[in-house]
GROMACS .gro file of C-alpha atoms in nm:
model
   72
    1ALA     CA    1  11.873  -2.471  -3.251
    2PRO     CA    2  12.112  -2.243  -3.421
    3LEU     CA    3  12.095  -2.222  -3.762
    4VAL     CA    4  12.513  -2.221  -3.833
    5ALA     CA    5  12.745  -2.477  -3.722
    6ARG     CA    6  13.066  -2.388  -3.625
    7HIS     CA    7  13.321  -2.320  -3.874
    8ASP     CA    8  13.038  -2.358  -4.162
    9PRO     CA    9  13.096  -2.131  -4.431
   10VAL     CA   10  12.724  -2.185  -4.504
   11ALA     CA   11  12.665  -1.911  -4.267
   12ILE     CA   12  12.794  -1.657  -4.449
   13ASP     CA   13  12.607  -1.775  -4.811
   14LEU     CA   14  12.257  -1.835  -4.593
   15ALA     CA   15  12.268  -1.439  -4.466
   16VAL     CA   16  12.348  -1.342  -4.774
   17ALA     CA   17  12.068  -1.543  -4.913
   18LEU     CA   18  11.808  -1.409  -4.608
   19ASN     CA   19  11.938  -1.040  -4.701
   20ALA     CA   20  11.878  -1.104  -5.063
   21ALA     CA   21  11.488  -1.188  -4.922
   22GLY     CA   22  11.424  -0.903  -4.726
   23GLU     CA   23  11.558  -1.079  -4.379
   24ARG     CA   24  11.764  -0.797  -4.259
   25ALA     CA   25  11.738  -0.932  -3.917
   26GLU     CA   26  11.739  -1.296  -3.971
   27ALA     CA   27  12.073  -1.220  -4.230
   28ALA     CA   28  12.246  -1.078  -3.905
   29ASP     CA   29  12.162  -1.324  -3.659
   30ALA     CA   30  12.291  -1.607  -3.910
   31LEU     CA   31  12.657  -1.381  -3.902
   32LEU     CA   32  12.623  -1.328  -3.516
   33GLU     CA   33  12.583  -1.665  -3.445
   34ALA     CA   34  12.869  -1.767  -3.653
   35ILE     CA   35  13.071  -1.452  -3.503
   36ARG     CA   36  12.968  -1.576  -3.171
   37ARG     CA   37  13.087  -1.942  -3.182
   38ASP     CA   38  13.427  -1.836  -3.330
   39ARG     CA   39  13.518  -1.486  -3.416
   40ALA     CA   40  13.821  -1.553  -3.639
   41TRP     CA   41  13.719  -1.855  -3.823
   42ASN     CA   42  13.815  -1.759  -4.226
   43ASP     CA   43  14.000  -1.426  -4.103
   44GLU     CA   44  13.686  -1.294  -3.938
   45ALA     CA   45  13.488  -1.334  -4.280
   46ALA     CA   46  13.137  -1.315  -4.084
   47ARG     CA   47  13.220  -1.012  -3.911
   48LYS     CA   48  13.306  -0.894  -4.257
   49GLN     CA   49  13.019  -0.998  -4.426
   50LEU     CA   50  12.821  -0.789  -4.170
   51LEU     CA   51  13.019  -0.493  -4.164
   52LYS     CA   52  12.908  -0.547  -4.584
   53PHE     CA   53  12.510  -0.532  -4.476
   54PHE     CA   54  12.588  -0.259  -4.212
   55GLU     CA   55  12.688  -0.022  -4.489
   56ALA     CA   56  12.445  -0.163  -4.776
   57TRP     CA   57  12.124  -0.098  -4.515
   58GLY     CA   58  12.284   0.219  -4.357
   59PHE     CA   59  12.400   0.292  -4.015
   60ASP     CA   60  12.053   0.454  -3.925
   61ASP     CA   61  11.865   0.131  -4.036
   62PRO     CA   62  11.695  -0.045  -3.769
   63ALA     CA   63  11.851  -0.372  -3.858
   64THR     CA   64  12.218  -0.246  -3.829
   65LEU     CA   65  12.141  -0.095  -3.502
   66ALA     CA   66  12.011  -0.433  -3.319
   67ALA     CA   67  12.257  -0.613  -3.521
   68ARG     CA   68  12.589  -0.361  -3.394
   69ARG     CA   69  12.373  -0.380  -3.022
   70LYS     CA   70  12.379  -0.768  -3.020
   71LEU     CA   71  12.764  -0.750  -3.183
   72SER     CA   72  12.894  -0.512  -2.902
   0.00000   0.00000   0.00000
């Protein structure tokens, strides 16, 4: 079952916590699921957070590359 419910701000909090724990793929997946459910929610907050992760991780990072493939 997905970790994130529709319109759930916990998605971003969860992703930030996972990222802080070094769980990049899981952090990206939490945001990707939120985007899949409702991309426009909260002014695209999940997508914007994911882009912040990409910048922080670097665009050549394996987690960035994997998440960008799933996003497209």
